[in-house]
Backbone as numpy.savetxt, mean C-alpha at the origin, in Angstrom:
# Nx Ny Nz CAx CAy CAz Cx Cy Cz
23.17 6.79 -13.68 22.35 7.97 -13.77 21.05 7.72 -13.02
20.72 8.57 -12.11 19.49 8.39 -11.35 18.48 9.44 -11.78
17.23 9.02 -11.80 16.18 9.98 -12.12 15.59 10.51 -10.83
15.03 11.67 -10.89 14.46 12.29 -9.70 12.94 12.34 -9.83
12.29 12.33 -8.71 10.85 12.43 -8.66 10.51 13.71 -7.93
9.61 14.48 -8.47 9.17 15.67 -7.76 7.68 15.53 -7.48
7.22 16.22 -6.48 5.81 16.15 -6.12 4.97 16.86 -7.16
3.81 16.32 -7.41 2.85 16.97 -8.29 2.16 18.03 -7.45
2.26 19.28 -7.84 1.72 20.38 -7.04 0.35 20.79 -7.55
-0.61 19.89 -7.39 -1.98 20.20 -7.79 -2.93 19.68 -6.73
-2.46 19.59 -5.50 -3.30 19.06 -4.44 -3.44 17.56 -4.53
-2.73 16.95 -5.45 -2.82 15.51 -5.64 -1.95 14.79 -4.63
-2.44 13.68 -4.06 -1.61 12.92 -3.13 -0.63 12.00 -3.84
-0.52 12.08 -5.15 0.36 11.19 -5.90 1.65 11.91 -6.26
2.65 11.13 -6.59 3.91 11.67 -7.06 3.98 11.54 -8.57
4.86 12.28 -9.17 5.08 12.14 -10.60 5.58 10.73 -10.89
5.31 10.23 -12.07 5.71 8.87 -12.43 7.22 8.76 -12.46
7.75 7.88 -11.62 9.19 7.70 -11.53 9.70 6.69 -12.56
8.83 5.87 -13.08 9.27 4.80 -13.97 9.81 3.64 -13.13
9.88 2.49 -13.71 10.34 1.32 -12.97 11.83 1.43 -12.64
12.18 1.11 -11.43 13.57 1.09 -11.02 14.16 2.47 -10.77
13.37 3.50 -10.79 13.89 4.85 -10.59 14.19 5.09 -9.11
15.15 5.92 -8.86 15.48 6.31 -7.49 14.59 7.47 -7.10
13.98 7.39 -5.94 13.13 8.48 -5.46 13.96 9.44 -4.64
13.83 10.70 -4.92 14.58 11.72 -4.20 13.58 12.74 -3.66
13.65 13.07 -2.37 12.69 14.04 -1.83 12.88 15.41 -2.47
11.77 16.12 -2.63 11.89 17.49 -3.13 12.51 18.38 -2.05
13.00 19.55 -2.42 13.59 20.45 -1.42 12.60 20.73 -0.29
13.10 20.71 0.94 12.28 21.02 2.09 11.63 19.81 2.75
11.78 18.62 2.16 11.21 17.42 2.77 12.33 16.44 3.11
12.11 15.69 4.19 13.00 14.59 4.57 12.19 13.31 4.53
12.72 12.28 3.88 12.06 10.99 3.80 12.86 9.96 4.58
12.16 9.12 5.33 12.79 8.00 6.03 12.08 6.72 5.62
12.84 5.65 5.34 12.20 4.38 5.01 11.22 4.00 6.12
10.08 3.48 5.72 9.02 3.20 6.68 8.10 2.13 6.12
7.51 1.32 6.98 6.52 0.33 6.57 5.28 0.47 7.43
4.15 0.13 6.86 2.90 0.07 7.60 2.41 -1.37 7.49
2.60 -2.17 8.54 2.16 -3.57 8.49 0.73 -3.72 9.02
0.01 -4.66 8.48 -1.30 -5.00 9.00 -1.58 -6.46 8.64
-2.56 -7.02 9.29 -2.96 -8.39 8.97 -4.46 -8.52 9.15
-5.01 -9.52 8.50 -6.44 -9.74 8.51 -6.67 -11.25 8.53
-7.33 -11.76 9.56 -7.66 -13.18 9.63 -9.10 -13.35 9.17
-9.28 -14.22 8.17 -10.59 -14.38 7.55 -10.93 -15.86 7.45
-12.17 -16.22 7.82 -12.64 -17.59 7.69 -12.83 -17.94 6.22
-12.73 -19.23 5.92 -12.92 -19.71 4.55 -14.26 -19.28 3.97
-14.25 -18.81 2.74 -15.47 -18.39 2.07 -16.05 -17.08 2.58
-15.31 -16.37 3.41 -15.81 -15.13 4.00 -14.97 -13.94 3.60
-15.55 -12.75 3.82 -14.85 -11.51 3.57 -14.57 -10.84 4.91
-13.39 -10.22 5.01 -13.03 -9.48 6.21 -12.52 -8.11 5.83
-12.65 -7.16 6.73 -12.14 -5.81 6.50 -11.38 -5.36 7.73
-10.44 -4.45 7.54 -9.73 -3.89 8.68 -10.69 -2.96 9.41
-10.86 -3.22 10.68 -11.75 -2.39 11.47 -11.15 -2.26 12.87
-10.72 -1.10 13.28 -10.78 0.14 12.50 -9.77 0.09 11.35
-9.85 1.08 10.51 -8.94 1.16 9.37 -7.50 1.30 9.85
-6.57 0.98 8.96 -5.14 1.10 9.27 -4.78 2.59 9.23
-4.18 3.09 10.30 -3.85 4.50 10.38 -2.49 4.78 9.73
-2.42 5.87 8.98 -1.19 6.27 8.31 -0.19 6.83 9.31
-0.66 7.52 10.32 0.21 8.19 11.29 0.13 9.68 11.08
0.86 10.43 11.87 0.74 11.89 11.82 1.50 12.52 10.66
2.36 11.76 10.00 3.12 12.29 8.86 2.62 11.64 7.57
2.79 12.34 6.44 2.45 11.75 5.14 3.28 10.48 4.94
2.75 9.56 4.16 3.43 8.31 3.85 3.41 8.12 2.34
4.58 7.92 1.74 4.69 7.68 0.31 4.88 6.18 0.11
3.88 5.56 -0.46 3.89 4.11 -0.67 4.49 3.80 -2.04
5.53 2.97 -2.05 6.17 2.57 -3.30 5.91 1.12 -3.65
5.68 0.28 -2.63 5.49 -1.16 -2.83 4.46 -1.67 -1.82
3.78 -2.77 -2.19 2.86 -3.42 -1.28 3.18 -4.91 -1.33
3.35 -5.52 -0.16 3.68 -6.94 -0.11 2.53 -7.69 0.56
2.28 -8.92 0.09 1.22 -9.77 0.60 1.82 -11.12 0.97
1.28 -11.73 2.04 1.69 -13.09 2.38 0.54 -13.80 3.05
0.32 -15.04 2.64 -0.66 -15.91 3.25 -0.06 -17.31 3.26
-0.13 -17.99 4.39 0.52 -19.29 4.52 -0.10 -20.36 3.62
-1.41 -20.44 3.58 -2.00 -21.58 2.89 -3.15 -21.26 1.95
-3.84 -20.18 2.15 -5.07 -19.94 1.41 -4.89 -18.90 0.31
-5.86 -18.82 -0.57 -5.88 -17.82 -1.63 -6.84 -16.69 -1.23
-6.44 -15.48 -1.48 -7.23 -14.32 -1.12 -7.40 -13.38 -2.31
-8.53 -12.67 -2.33 -8.66 -11.50 -3.16 -8.59 -10.30 -2.22
-8.10 -9.17 -2.73 -7.89 -7.99 -1.87 -8.38 -6.73 -2.57
-8.70 -5.74 -1.75 -9.03 -4.40 -2.20 -8.39 -3.43 -1.21
-7.66 -2.43 -1.72 -7.00 -1.43 -0.88 -7.47 -0.07 -1.33
-7.82 0.78 -0.34 -8.35 2.10 -0.66 -7.86 3.13 0.34
-7.53 4.32 -0.16 -7.21 5.47 0.69 -8.54 6.06 1.13
-8.85 6.00 2.42 -10.15 6.48 2.87 -10.28 8.00 2.79
-9.16 8.72 2.86 -9.22 10.17 2.81 -9.63 10.71 1.46
-9.14 10.07 0.38 -9.44 10.55 -0.97 -10.38 9.62 -1.72
-10.70 8.47 -1.13 -11.51 7.42 -1.77 -10.82 6.80 -2.98
-9.49 7.03 -3.11 -8.73 6.42 -4.20 -8.58 4.93 -3.94
-9.07 4.11 -4.86 -8.92 2.66 -4.76 -7.75 2.23 -5.64
-6.95 1.30 -5.14 -5.81 0.81 -5.90 -6.21 -0.18 -6.98
-7.44 -0.66 -6.93 -7.98 -1.54 -7.95 -9.50 -1.33 -7.96
-10.17 -1.53 -9.10 -11.61 -1.24 -9.17 -12.47 -2.20 -8.35
-11.98 -3.40 -8.12 -12.68 -4.38 -7.30 -11.62 -5.33 -6.74
-12.05 -6.25 -5.88 -11.07 -7.17 -5.30 -10.38 -7.98 -6.40
-9.06 -8.13 -6.26 -8.27 -8.93 -7.21 -7.47 -9.96 -6.42
-7.15 -11.06 -7.07 -6.36 -12.11 -6.42 -4.96 -11.55 -6.16
-4.49 -11.66 -4.93 -3.20 -11.04 -4.61 -2.03 -11.69 -5.34
-2.15 -12.93 -5.79 -1.08 -13.56 -6.57 -0.87 -12.83 -7.90
-1.89 -12.14 -8.39 -1.73 -11.41 -9.64 -0.95 -10.10 -9.44
-0.73 -9.70 -8.21 -0.02 -8.46 -7.91 1.45 -8.67 -7.58
1.78 -9.84 -7.04 3.17 -10.11 -6.68 3.79 -11.02 -7.74
5.09 -10.93 -7.88 5.78 -11.75 -8.87 5.97 -13.17 -8.32
6.32 -14.08 -9.21 6.50 -15.49 -8.84 7.59 -15.65 -7.78
8.57 -14.76 -7.76 9.64 -14.87 -6.77 9.28 -14.14 -5.48
7.99 -13.83 -5.27 7.45 -13.23 -4.05 7.91 -11.79 -3.86
8.33 -11.13 -4.93 8.68 -9.72 -4.84 7.41 -8.91 -4.59
7.52 -7.82 -3.84 6.34 -6.99 -3.59 5.79 -6.38 -4.87
4.55 -5.95 -4.79 3.91 -5.25 -5.90 4.47 -3.84 -5.92
5.25 -3.51 -6.95 5.84 -2.19 -7.11 4.83 -1.30 -7.80
4.44 -0.22 -7.16 3.50 0.71 -7.76 4.22 1.49 -8.86
3.66 1.54 -10.05 4.28 2.28 -11.15 4.37 3.76 -10.80
3.38 4.25 -10.07 3.37 5.63 -9.61 3.27 5.58 -8.09
4.33 5.96 -7.37 4.24 5.97 -5.90 3.04 6.80 -5.45
2.41 6.36 -4.37 1.18 7.01 -3.90 1.43 7.67 -2.55
0.97 8.90 -2.40 1.17 9.65 -1.17 -0.11 9.67 -0.36
-0.08 8.99 0.79 -1.18 9.04 1.75 -0.96 10.26 2.64
-2.00 11.03 2.87 -1.90 12.21 3.71 -1.80 11.79 5.18
-1.03 12.56 5.97 -0.90 12.30 7.40 -2.27 12.30 8.07
-2.41 11.50 9.11 -3.66 11.33 9.85 -4.76 10.69 9.01
-4.38 10.11 7.88 -5.34 9.43 7.03 -5.49 7.98 7.43
-6.30 7.26 6.68 -6.56 5.86 6.99 -6.59 5.05 5.70
-6.21 3.79 5.83 -6.18 2.87 4.70 -7.20 1.77 4.96
-8.07 1.55 4.01 -9.09 0.50 4.10 -8.59 -0.72 3.35
-8.68 -1.88 3.98 -8.28 -3.14 3.36 -9.43 -4.12 3.49
-9.80 -4.72 2.37 -10.82 -5.75 2.36 -10.18 -6.99 1.73
-10.47 -8.16 2.30 -9.94 -9.41 1.75 -11.00 -10.50 1.84
-11.05 -11.34 0.82 -11.94 -12.48 0.82 -11.10 -13.75 0.75
-11.35 -14.67 1.70 -10.66 -15.96 1.72 -11.40 -16.88 0.75
-10.72 -17.31 -0.31 -11.36 -18.11 -1.35 -11.49 -19.59 -0.99
-10.89 -20.01 0.12 -11.00 -21.40 0.54 -12.43 -21.66 1.04
-12.87 -22.90 0.91 -14.24 -23.22 1.34 -14.34 -23.43 2.85
-13.21 -23.71 3.49 -13.27 -23.90 4.95 -11.93 -23.47 5.56
-11.91 -23.43 6.88 -10.70 -23.04 7.59 -10.52 -21.53 7.57
-9.61 -21.07 8.38 -9.32 -19.64 8.38 -7.84 -19.45 8.12
-7.48 -18.28 7.66 -6.10 -17.97 7.37 -5.90 -16.48 7.57
-4.66 -16.10 7.76 -4.32 -14.69 7.96 -3.58 -14.19 6.73
-4.03 -13.06 6.23 -3.37 -12.38 5.13 -2.58 -11.23 5.74
-1.27 -11.23 5.49 -0.40 -10.17 5.97 -0.15 -9.20 4.82
-0.34 -7.93 5.08 -0.14 -6.90 4.06 0.81 -5.85 4.64
1.84 -5.52 3.88 2.80 -4.50 4.31 2.92 -3.46 3.22
2.62 -2.21 3.59 2.84 -1.09 2.68 4.24 -0.57 2.94
5.05 -0.48 1.90 6.46 -0.13 2.01 6.69 1.21 1.33
7.47 2.05 1.97 7.75 3.33 1.34 8.53 4.25 2.24
8.09 5.51 2.30 8.81 6.54 3.04 7.84 7.37 3.86
8.25 7.65 5.09 7.53 8.60 5.94 8.12 9.97 5.65
7.25 10.95 5.42 7.69 12.32 5.11 7.74 13.11 6.41
8.94 13.57 6.75 9.13 14.33 7.97 9.33 15.80 7.64
8.95 16.68 8.55 9.16 18.11 8.29 10.64 18.44 8.27
11.00 19.57 7.67 12.42 19.96 7.65 12.95 20.12 9.06
14.26 19.90 9.24 14.83 19.99 10.60 14.79 21.42 11.12
């Protein structure tokens, strides 16, 4: 049995809560294609870095269901924000290990988030190491919303 998700029709960029493990189904009139938005940020030890310019969503809406993080050697705190709505995914920077599971599974958003087309995503990361630099790779995973055929 699969559950369906419908869009919240209140001008909100969020989707209705699908619950964990639910199958997402586009509402009538929309086509969804699997899509990822990759970005990376190289930050010196003990320093903070931000994406500049911000990561662009693209011309179509993007529904984010998961966020994955990877860093080869260092520990990072992160902050992700939708610049169009000022919606922050966390109130302040959090250690990215607290968001991913021990088996390196991506952070599954309990409520998929809809970024508006032509919007931007702000990413801030702080390298907690005292020296050296490292790159934090962040991938937003979800669906690109395409207009009806």
